CSV table of C-alpha atoms in Angstrom, one decimal:
chain,number,residue,atom,x,y,z
V,1,MET,CA,26.9,28.5,-75.0
V,2,THR,CA,23.4,28.9,-73.2
V,3,PRO,CA,23.3,27.2,-69.7
V,4,THR,CA,20.8,24.8,-69.0
V,5,ALA,CA,17.6,27.2,-67.4
V,6,PRO,CA,18.2,26.3,-63.1
V,7,THR,CA,16.5,24.2,-60.8
V,8,SER,CA,14.8,25.0,-57.4
V,9,THR,CA,17.1,23.7,-54.6
V,10,SER,CA,14.8,25.3,-52.2
V,11,PRO,CA,13.4,22.7,-48.9
V,12,LEU,CA,9.5,22.7,-49.4
V,13,ALA,CA,6.9,23.3,-47.3
V,14,PRO,CA,6.3,20.0,-46.3
V,15,HIS,CA,10.7,19.9,-45.9
V,16,ILE,CA,10.2,22.3,-43.7
V,17,TRP,CA,6.9,21.4,-42.1
V,18,GLN,CA,9.2,18.0,-41.3
V,19,ARG,CA,12.5,19.8,-39.4
V,20,ALA,CA,10.1,22.2,-37.5
V,21,ARG,CA,7.5,20.4,-36.0
V,22,GLY,CA,9.0,19.6,-33.3
V,23,LEU,CA,10.4,23.1,-31.8
V,24,LEU,CA,6.8,24.1,-33.4
V,25,LEU,CA,4.7,21.3,-31.0
V,26,ALA,CA,7.0,22.2,-27.7
V,27,ALA,CA,7.2,25.5,-28.0
V,28,ALA,CA,3.2,24.9,-28.5
V,29,LEU,CA,3.4,23.3,-25.5
V,30,LEU,CA,5.3,25.6,-23.8
V,31,ALA,CA,2.1,28.2,-24.8
V,32,VAL,CA,-0.3,25.9,-23.2
V,33,ALA,CA,1.3,25.5,-19.9
V,34,GLY,CA,1.9,28.7,-19.3
V,35,VAL,CA,-1.7,30.6,-20.8
V,36,THR,CA,-2.8,27.7,-18.0
V,37,LEU,CA,-0.9,28.0,-15.3
V,38,ALA,CA,-1.4,32.3,-15.8
V,39,ALA,CA,-5.3,31.4,-15.9
V,40,LEU,CA,-5.2,29.4,-13.2
V,41,ARG,CA,-3.3,31.8,-10.9
V,42,SER,CA,-4.6,35.0,-12.5
V,43,THR,CA,-8.2,34.5,-8.8
V,44,GLU,CA,-5.3,33.6,-6.4
V,45,HIS,CA,-3.5,36.2,-4.2
V,46,THR,CA,-0.4,35.5,-3.0
V,47,ALA,CA,1.1,39.3,-2.2
V,48,PRO,CA,1.9,39.6,1.3
V,49,LEU,CA,-0.9,41.9,2.6
V,50,ASP,CA,-2.9,41.5,0.2
V,51,PRO,CA,-6.2,41.5,1.4
V,52,GLY,CA,-7.7,39.0,-1.1
V,53,SER,CA,-4.3,36.4,0.1
V,54,ALA,CA,-5.6,33.3,2.2
V,55,SER,CA,-1.2,32.7,2.1
V,56,PRO,CA,0.3,32.7,6.1
V,57,ASP,CA,1.4,36.5,4.7
V,58,GLY,CA,-1.6,37.3,3.7
V,59,SER,CA,-4.6,39.5,5.5
V,60,LYS,CA,-8.3,38.1,3.7
V,61,ALA,CA,-8.7,36.8,6.8
V,62,LEU,CA,-8.7,40.5,8.2
V,63,ALA,CA,-10.5,41.1,5.5
V,64,ARG,CA,-13.3,38.8,6.2
V,65,LEU,CA,-13.6,39.6,9.5
V,66,LEU,CA,-13.2,43.4,9.0
V,67,THR,CA,-16.2,43.0,6.1
V,68,ASP,CA,-18.3,41.0,8.9
V,69,ARG,CA,-18.2,44.6,10.7
V,70,GLY,CA,-19.4,46.4,8.5
V,71,VAL,CA,-16.7,47.5,7.1
V,72,HIS,CA,-16.0,47.9,3.1
V,73,THR,CA,-12.8,47.4,2.1
V,74,THR,CA,-11.4,48.4,-1.7
V,75,VAL,CA,-8.2,47.5,-3.2
V,76,LEU,CA,-6.6,50.8,-4.0
V,77,THR,CA,-3.0,50.3,-7.3
V,78,ASP,CA,-3.5,53.5,-8.5
V,79,SER,CA,-1.9,56.9,-6.4
V,80,SER,CA,-3.7,58.6,-8.4
V,81,ALA,CA,-7.0,57.5,-7.5
V,82,LEU,CA,-5.8,57.7,-3.6
V,83,HIS,CA,-7.4,61.7,-3.7
V,84,ARG,CA,-10.1,60.5,-5.4
V,85,GLN,CA,-11.4,58.3,-2.8
V,86,THR,CA,-10.6,59.7,0.4
V,87,GLY,CA,-12.5,61.4,2.7
V,88,PRO,CA,-13.4,62.2,6.2
V,89,ASP,CA,-15.2,58.6,6.6
V,90,THR,CA,-12.1,55.9,5.2
V,91,THR,CA,-9.2,54.6,6.8
V,92,LEU,CA,-6.3,54.1,4.3
V,93,LEU,CA,-3.7,51.4,4.9
V,94,VAL,CA,-0.5,52.2,3.6
V,95,PRO,CA,1.0,48.1,3.6
V,96,PHE,CA,4.6,49.8,2.0
V,97,PRO,CA,5.1,52.7,2.8
V,98,ASN,CA,8.7,51.8,2.8
V,99,SER,CA,8.7,50.5,-1.4
V,100,LEU,CA,6.5,54.6,-2.5
V,101,THR,CA,7.8,56.7,-5.2
V,102,GLU,CA,8.2,60.3,-4.2
V,103,ARG,CA,5.0,60.6,-6.3
V,104,GLN,CA,3.3,58.3,-5.1
V,105,ARG,CA,3.9,59.3,-1.4
V,106,THR,CA,3.8,62.4,-2.2
V,107,ALA,CA,-0.4,60.9,-2.7
V,108,VAL,CA,-0.2,59.7,-0.5
V,109,ARG,CA,0.3,62.5,2.0
V,110,LYS,CA,-2.3,64.5,0.6
V,111,ALA,CA,-5.3,61.3,0.4
V,112,ALA,CA,-4.1,61.1,4.1
V,113,GLU,CA,-5.2,65.8,4.9
V,114,ASP,CA,-8.4,64.3,3.9
V,115,SER,CA,-9.1,60.4,5.5
V,116,GLY,CA,-10.7,59.9,8.6
V,117,ARG,CA,-7.4,57.5,9.2
V,118,THR,CA,-4.3,57.0,7.8
V,119,VAL,CA,-2.5,53.3,9.1
V,120,LEU,CA,1.1,53.1,8.2
V,121,LEU,CA,2.7,49.8,8.1
V,122,ALA,CA,6.7,49.7,9.3
V,123,PRO,CA,7.7,53.0,8.6
V,124,ASP,CA,11.5,53.5,8.7
V,125,THR,CA,13.3,56.5,9.1
V,126,ARG,CA,13.1,58.3,5.2
V,127,THR,CA,9.2,57.2,5.4
V,128,THR,CA,8.0,58.3,8.2
V,129,SER,CA,10.7,62.2,7.2
V,130,ALA,CA,8.5,62.9,4.0
V,131,LEU,CA,4.8,61.7,5.5
V,132,THR,CA,4.9,62.2,9.7
V,133,PRO,CA,7.7,64.9,10.0
V,134,GLY,CA,8.4,65.4,13.4
V,135,ILE,CA,9.7,61.6,14.3
V,136,ARG,CA,11.6,59.7,14.9
V,137,THR,CA,12.8,56.9,14.2
V,138,PHE,CA,14.7,53.7,16.5
V,139,ALA,CA,16.1,50.5,15.3
V,140,ALA,CA,13.7,48.1,14.4
V,141,LEU,CA,13.8,44.8,17.5
V,142,PRO,CA,12.4,41.0,16.5
V,143,THR,CA,8.6,41.2,16.9
V,144,ALA,CA,7.2,39.7,20.6
V,145,PRO,CA,4.3,39.4,22.1
V,146,THR,CA,4.5,43.3,24.1
V,147,PRO,CA,1.9,44.4,26.6
V,148,PRO,CA,0.0,47.9,25.9
V,149,ASP,CA,1.0,50.6,28.7
V,150,CYS,CA,-0.6,52.9,27.1
V,151,ASP,CA,-4.0,55.2,28.1
V,152,LEU,CA,-5.1,54.1,24.1
V,153,ALA,CA,-8.5,52.7,24.4
V,154,ALA,CA,-8.5,50.4,21.6
V,155,ALA,CA,-4.5,49.1,22.7
V,156,ARG,CA,-5.3,48.7,26.3
V,157,ARG,CA,-9.3,46.5,24.9
V,158,ALA,CA,-6.7,44.6,22.8
V,159,GLY,CA,-3.9,42.9,25.0
V,160,GLY,CA,-1.1,41.8,24.4
V,161,ALA,CA,0.1,41.8,20.8
V,162,ASP,CA,2.6,40.5,18.4
V,163,LEU,CA,5.0,44.0,18.3
V,164,GLY,CA,8.2,44.9,17.6
V,165,GLY,CA,9.9,45.9,14.7
V,166,HIS,CA,10.6,49.5,14.3
V,167,ARG,CA,10.5,52.0,17.2
V,168,TYR,CA,9.0,56.0,17.3
V,169,SER,CA,9.4,59.0,19.5
V,170,THR,CA,7.2,62.4,19.0
V,171,THR,CA,8.1,65.4,21.2
V,172,GLY,CA,4.6,66.7,19.7
V,173,PRO,CA,0.7,65.2,20.8
V,174,ALA,CA,0.8,61.5,20.9
V,175,GLU,CA,0.2,58.6,22.3
V,176,LYS,CA,2.5,55.8,22.7
V,177,CYS,CA,1.9,52.4,22.8
V,178,TYR,CA,3.5,48.4,22.7
V,179,PRO,CA,6.7,49.7,24.4
V,180,ARG,CA,9.7,48.6,23.4
V,181,SER,CA,13.6,49.1,25.7
V,182,GLY,CA,11.7,52.7,26.5
V,183,ARG,CA,10.3,53.4,22.9
V,184,ALA,CA,6.5,53.0,20.9
V,185,THR,CA,6.4,50.6,18.4
V,186,LEU,CA,2.8,52.3,18.2
V,187,LEU,CA,2.2,55.8,17.4
V,188,ARG,CA,-1.0,57.7,17.7
V,189,LEU,CA,-0.5,60.8,16.3
V,190,HIS,CA,-2.8,63.3,16.7
V,191,ALA,CA,-3.6,66.2,14.1
V,192,PRO,CA,-6.2,69.2,13.5
V,193,SER,CA,-8.6,69.7,11.8
V,194,ARG,CA,-7.8,66.8,9.9
V,195,GLY,CA,-7.8,62.6,10.7
V,196,ASP,CA,-5.1,61.1,13.2
V,197,THR,CA,-2.4,58.9,11.4
V,198,VAL,CA,-1.0,55.5,13.1
V,199,LEU,CA,2.3,54.1,13.0
V,200,LEU,CA,2.3,50.2,13.4
V,201,GLY,CA,6.4,49.1,14.0
V,202,THR,CA,5.6,45.3,12.4
V,203,ALA,CA,3.0,44.4,9.8
V,204,ASP,CA,2.5,41.0,11.5
V,205,PRO,CA,-0.4,41.7,13.6
V,206,LEU,CA,-2.4,41.9,10.2
V,207,ARG,CA,-1.0,38.7,8.2
V,208,ASN,CA,-3.2,35.8,9.0
V,209,GLU,CA,-0.9,33.2,10.3
V,210,HIS,CA,-0.5,35.7,13.6
V,211,LEU,CA,-3.7,37.2,13.2
V,212,ASP,CA,-5.2,34.4,15.2
V,213,GLN,CA,-2.5,35.2,18.6
V,214,HIS,CA,-2.6,37.3,21.6
V,215,GLY,CA,-4.8,40.2,21.0
V,216,ASN,CA,-3.7,40.7,17.2
V,217,ALA,CA,-7.5,40.5,15.9
V,218,SER,CA,-8.6,43.2,18.1
V,219,LEU,CA,-5.9,45.2,17.2
V,220,ALA,CA,-5.9,44.8,14.2
V,221,LEU,CA,-10.3,45.0,13.2
V,222,GLN,CA,-9.9,48.1,16.0
V,223,LEU,CA,-7.4,49.8,14.3
V,224,LEU,CA,-8.4,49.6,11.1
V,225,GLY,CA,-12.2,49.5,12.0
V,226,PRO,CA,-13.1,52.8,12.6
V,227,HIS,CA,-15.0,53.5,9.7
V,228,PRO,CA,-17.6,51.9,6.9
V,229,GLN,CA,-14.9,51.8,4.3
V,230,LEU,CA,-11.4,50.8,4.0
V,231,LEU,CA,-9.2,51.7,1.8
V,232,TRP,CA,-6.1,49.6,0.9
V,233,TYR,CA,-2.7,51.1,-0.7
V,234,LEU,CA,-1.5,48.0,-3.0
V,235,PRO,CA,0.5,49.7,-5.8
V,236,SER,CA,1.3,48.3,-9.4
V,237,ASP,CA,3.8,47.0,-10.5
V,238,SER,CA,3.2,49.3,-13.7
V,239,GLU,CA,3.2,52.4,-11.3
V,240,ARG,CA,6.9,53.3,-12.2
V,241,VAL,CA,8.5,57.3,-11.6
V,242,PRO,CA,7.3,58.6,-14.1
V,243,SER,CA,9.9,60.5,-16.7
V,244,ASP,CA,10.6,64.6,-16.3
V,245,ASP,CA,8.1,65.6,-18.9
V,246,GLY,CA,6.1,63.8,-16.7
V,247,GLU,CA,5.5,60.5,-19.4
V,248,ARG,CA,6.6,56.8,-18.8
V,249,SER,CA,8.5,55.2,-21.4
V,250,PHE,CA,8.0,52.2,-23.2
V,251,PHE,CA,10.5,50.4,-20.3
V,252,ASP,CA,8.2,52.0,-16.8
V,253,LEU,CA,5.8,50.1,-18.5
V,254,LEU,CA,7.3,46.7,-18.5
V,255,PRO,CA,7.0,44.5,-15.9
V,256,GLY,CA,9.8,43.4,-13.3
V,257,GLY,CA,12.1,41.2,-14.1
V,258,TRP,CA,11.2,41.8,-17.5
V,259,SER,CA,15.8,41.9,-19.2
V,260,TRP,CA,16.5,38.4,-16.9
V,261,ALA,CA,13.7,36.5,-19.4
V,262,ALA,CA,14.6,38.2,-22.4
V,263,VAL,CA,18.0,37.4,-21.4
V,264,GLN,CA,16.9,33.8,-20.9
V,265,LEU,CA,14.6,33.5,-23.8
V,266,ALA,CA,18.4,34.6,-25.7
V,267,LEU,CA,20.0,32.2,-23.6
V,268,ALA,CA,17.1,29.5,-24.6
V,269,ALA,CA,17.7,31.1,-29.0
V,270,LEU,CA,21.2,30.7,-29.3
V,271,LEU,CA,21.2,26.1,-27.1
V,272,ALA,CA,18.2,25.8,-30.5
V,273,ALA,CA,20.7,27.1,-33.3
V,274,LEU,CA,23.5,25.1,-32.3
V,275,TRP,CA,21.5,22.3,-31.1
V,276,ARG,CA,19.4,22.3,-34.7
V,277,ALA,CA,23.4,23.8,-36.7
V,278,ARG,CA,24.1,19.8,-38.6
V,279,ARG,CA,27.3,21.7,-40.5
V,280,LEU,CA,30.4,24.4,-39.0
V,281,GLY,CA,32.2,25.2,-42.1
V,282,PRO,CA,31.3,24.9,-45.8
V,283,LEU,CA,31.3,20.5,-46.9
V,284,VAL,CA,34.5,19.1,-47.7
V,285,THR,CA,34.4,16.4,-51.1
V,286,GLU,CA,36.4,13.3,-50.2
V,287,ARG,CA,37.0,10.9,-52.6
V,288,LEU,CA,34.9,7.1,-52.1
V,289,PRO,CA,36.4,4.8,-49.7
V,290,VAL,CA,35.3,1.6,-52.8
V,291,ALA,CA,34.7,2.1,-55.7
V,292,VAL,CA,30.8,2.0,-56.3
V,293,PRO,CA,29.4,0.5,-59.6
V,294,ALA,CA,27.2,3.0,-61.5
V,295,ALA,CA,24.4,1.2,-61.9
V,296,GLU,CA,24.2,1.9,-57.9
V,297,THR,CA,24.3,5.1,-57.9
V,298,THR,CA,21.7,6.0,-60.6
V,299,GLU,CA,19.8,3.8,-58.4
V,300,GLY,CA,20.5,5.7,-54.9
V,301,ARG,CA,20.6,9.4,-57.3
V,302,SER,CA,16.8,7.8,-58.3
V,303,ARG,CA,15.7,6.9,-54.2
V,304,LEU,CA,16.9,10.6,-52.9
V,305,TYR,CA,15.1,12.2,-55.2
V,306,ARG,CA,11.9,10.6,-55.1
V,307,LYS,CA,12.4,11.1,-51.4
V,308,ALA,CA,12.7,14.4,-52.0
V,309,ASN,CA,9.9,15.0,-54.3
V,310,ASP,CA,13.0,16.8,-56.8
V,311,ARG,CA,10.8,15.8,-60.6
V,312,GLY,CA,12.9,19.4,-61.4
V,313,HIS,CA,17.3,17.1,-60.6
V,314,ALA,CA,15.2,13.9,-62.1
V,315,ALA,CA,14.5,15.7,-65.2
V,316,ASP,CA,17.9,17.7,-65.2
V,317,ALA,CA,19.8,14.3,-64.8
V,318,LEU,CA,17.2,12.2,-68.5
V,319,ARG,CA,17.7,16.2,-70.7
V,320,THR,CA,21.5,15.6,-69.9
V,321,ALA,CA,22.5,12.5,-70.7
V,322,CYS,CA,19.8,12.4,-73.8
V,323,ARG,CA,20.9,15.7,-74.9
V,324,GLY,CA,24.6,14.2,-74.7
V,325,ARG,CA,23.7,11.7,-76.7
V,326,LEU,CA,21.6,12.9,-79.3
V,327,ALA,CA,24.2,15.3,-80.1
V,328,LEU,CA,27.0,12.2,-80.0
V,329,LEU,CA,24.1,10.8,-82.8
V,330,ALA,CA,23.9,14.4,-84.8
V,331,GLY,CA,27.3,15.2,-84.9
V,332,VAL,CA,27.9,18.5,-82.6
V,333,PRO,CA,30.8,18.6,-80.4
V,334,ARG,CA,30.1,17.5,-77.3
V,335,ALA,CA,31.6,20.9,-76.4
V,336,GLN,CA,27.8,22.6,-77.9
V,337,ALA,CA,25.7,19.7,-76.9
V,338,HIS,CA,23.6,22.1,-73.4
V,339,ASP,CA,23.3,24.6,-76.3
V,340,ARG,CA,19.3,24.8,-77.3
V,341,GLU,CA,20.7,27.4,-80.5
V,342,ILE,CA,22.8,25.0,-81.6
V,343,LEU,CA,21.8,21.1,-80.9
V,344,ALA,CA,17.8,21.8,-81.5
V,345,PRO,CA,18.6,23.4,-85.5
V,346,ALA,CA,20.4,20.6,-85.6
V,347,LEU,CA,18.2,18.2,-84.2
V,348,ALA,CA,15.4,19.9,-86.4
V,349,ALA,CA,17.5,19.4,-89.2
V,350,ARG,CA,17.8,16.1,-89.1
V,351,VAL,CA,14.1,15.1,-88.3
V,352,VAL,CA,13.3,16.9,-91.8
V,353,HIS,CA,15.9,14.7,-94.0
V,354,ARG,CA,15.0,11.3,-92.5
V,355,ALA,CA,11.0,12.0,-92.2
V,356,SER,CA,11.5,13.2,-95.9
V,357,SER,CA,13.4,9.7,-96.8
V,358,GLU,CA,11.4,7.3,-94.5
V,359,PRO,CA,7.6,8.6,-94.6
V,360,GLY,CA,5.8,7.3,-91.4
V,361,GLU,CA,8.1,9.3,-88.4
V,362,PRO,CA,7.2,11.0,-85.9
V,363,ALA,CA,6.5,14.9,-86.4
V,364,TYR,CA,9.4,17.3,-84.2
V,365,ASP,CA,10.3,20.2,-85.8
V,366,GLU,CA,12.5,22.8,-83.2
V,367,ALA,CA,9.6,24.4,-81.5
V,368,ARG,CA,8.9,20.8,-80.1
V,369,ILE,CA,12.8,19.5,-79.7
V,370,ARG,CA,14.2,22.7,-78.1
V,371,SER,CA,11.0,21.9,-75.2
V,372,LEU,CA,11.5,18.9,-74.8
V,373,LEU,CA,15.8,18.9,-74.5
V,374,PHE,CA,15.3,22.2,-72.5
V,375,GLY,CA,11.7,23.0,-71.5
V,376,SER,CA,11.0,23.4,-67.8
V,377,SER,CA,10.7,21.0,-64.2
V,378,PRO,CA,7.1,18.4,-64.5
V,379,ALA,CA,4.5,19.5,-62.1
V,380,ASN,CA,4.1,15.9,-61.3
V,381,ASP,CA,4.9,12.6,-61.2
V,382,THR,CA,2.4,11.4,-64.4
V,383,ALA,CA,4.6,14.8,-66.4
V,384,LEU,CA,8.2,13.5,-66.3
V,385,LEU,CA,6.9,10.2,-66.9
V,386,HIS,CA,5.3,11.4,-70.4
V,387,LEU,CA,9.0,13.1,-70.5
V,388,ALA,CA,11.3,10.1,-70.7
V,389,ASP,CA,8.9,8.7,-73.1
V,390,GLU,CA,8.9,11.2,-75.3
V,391,LEU,CA,12.8,11.6,-75.0
V,392,ASP,CA,13.0,7.8,-75.6
V,393,ARG,CA,11.0,8.3,-79.2
V,394,LEU,CA,13.3,10.9,-80.0
V,395,GLU,CA,16.3,9.2,-79.4
V,396,GLU,CA,15.2,6.6,-81.7
V,397,LEU,CA,14.7,8.7,-84.4
V,398,PHE,CA,18.8,9.5,-84.2
V,399,ALA,CA,20.0,5.9,-82.2
V,400,PRO,CA,21.3,2.8,-84.2
V,401,ALA,CA,18.2,-0.2,-84.5
V,402,GLY,CA,18.9,-2.6,-81.1
V,403,SER,CA,19.9,0.0,-77.9
V,404,GLN,CA,16.5,2.0,-77.8
V,405,GLN,CA,15.2,-1.2,-75.3
V,406,HIS,CA,18.2,-1.0,-73.0
V,407,ARG,CA,18.9,3.1,-72.9
V,408,ARG,CA,15.0,2.8,-72.1
V,409,ARG,CA,16.3,0.7,-69.0
V,410,ALA,CA,19.0,2.9,-67.6
V,411,ASP,CA,17.1,6.4,-67.8
V,412,LYS,CA,13.7,4.9,-66.0
V,413,ASP,CA,16.3,3.5,-63.1
V,414,ILE,CA,16.2,7.7,-62.5
V,415,THR,CA,12.8,8.5,-62.3
V,416,PRO,CA,11.0,9.2,-59.1
């Protein structure tokens, strides 16, 4: 027995859209919000000691004052550009020397040999040993107004300033200013045949919120403004430690915090999957609590077919019922009612016999009967209605008189 051609039950595009449009709309809104925020903040600078940041921790006010005095400030984010742009007429400022990698410290050390002045803000013991050997670093103290107490001209003109943080000492030639507990918080080192190096125990005098206090502005301008070019070195987040062969891996190029973002996205996807889950196991059949009339069941199924635009199942239901009735009328056993190789020839033979005895009957050969009872799914509602009419006319050749009208009403109820 050849089984009936299966009808696809895969969800159609309109159904997928109806189910997913809420999630897609939410994702689109999040994407638009993210792009908008990124665009709005792309021109904002909020990083500490950034010469373009107007936040309390930024240094935009100092950069403006330097520009007014003819000092051009250039922000460098790549260590490879340090050596190319430094020279005797440049001042190199390193705001965060303690966070530099070994490769970045090497680049700063080479650039310091060519620059007119190098200013390091709050370097710790590890940094001073790498960049300025011979310097001893002592525990940091809170920032407080401190008198210069030295002969450095810039410090004497600035007067008292907010100094503190790390403290330094050396046995070599140096100018030690703004001492705290006997140790200098500003140390100016002299080097033969090259520019000087200034170690500042804290970065507070350069911040916007402290620049107008005491002599902070004067001290910062004199330390950073002796040359017409100021190189402000702020390494970018993407500048990572290179591998042994000098190449960066894919993960080295990713910005910081990407792993936590990936975990959050995975958790959100898991929660969305749990939220959208409709079943946690296989379907279980249960007996109906009440008896449902066949007419109501037929009508309800028809409405489901209409709502889902499932013309394939509707046509299959019509053909299955028609084959069962025709097999009974044609004398074909019920077990073979859905075998196209048995039912179609039997019906064709009966039609030919009846047509020979009753001229004027419609011509139904075996190919047409096979197409009607075992054909493909209708392409649209008009084709489905046409199929129902054709099945009715086919049954009229075999059904007893008076039964066609009742059968027609019963079958039309399942068409969507």
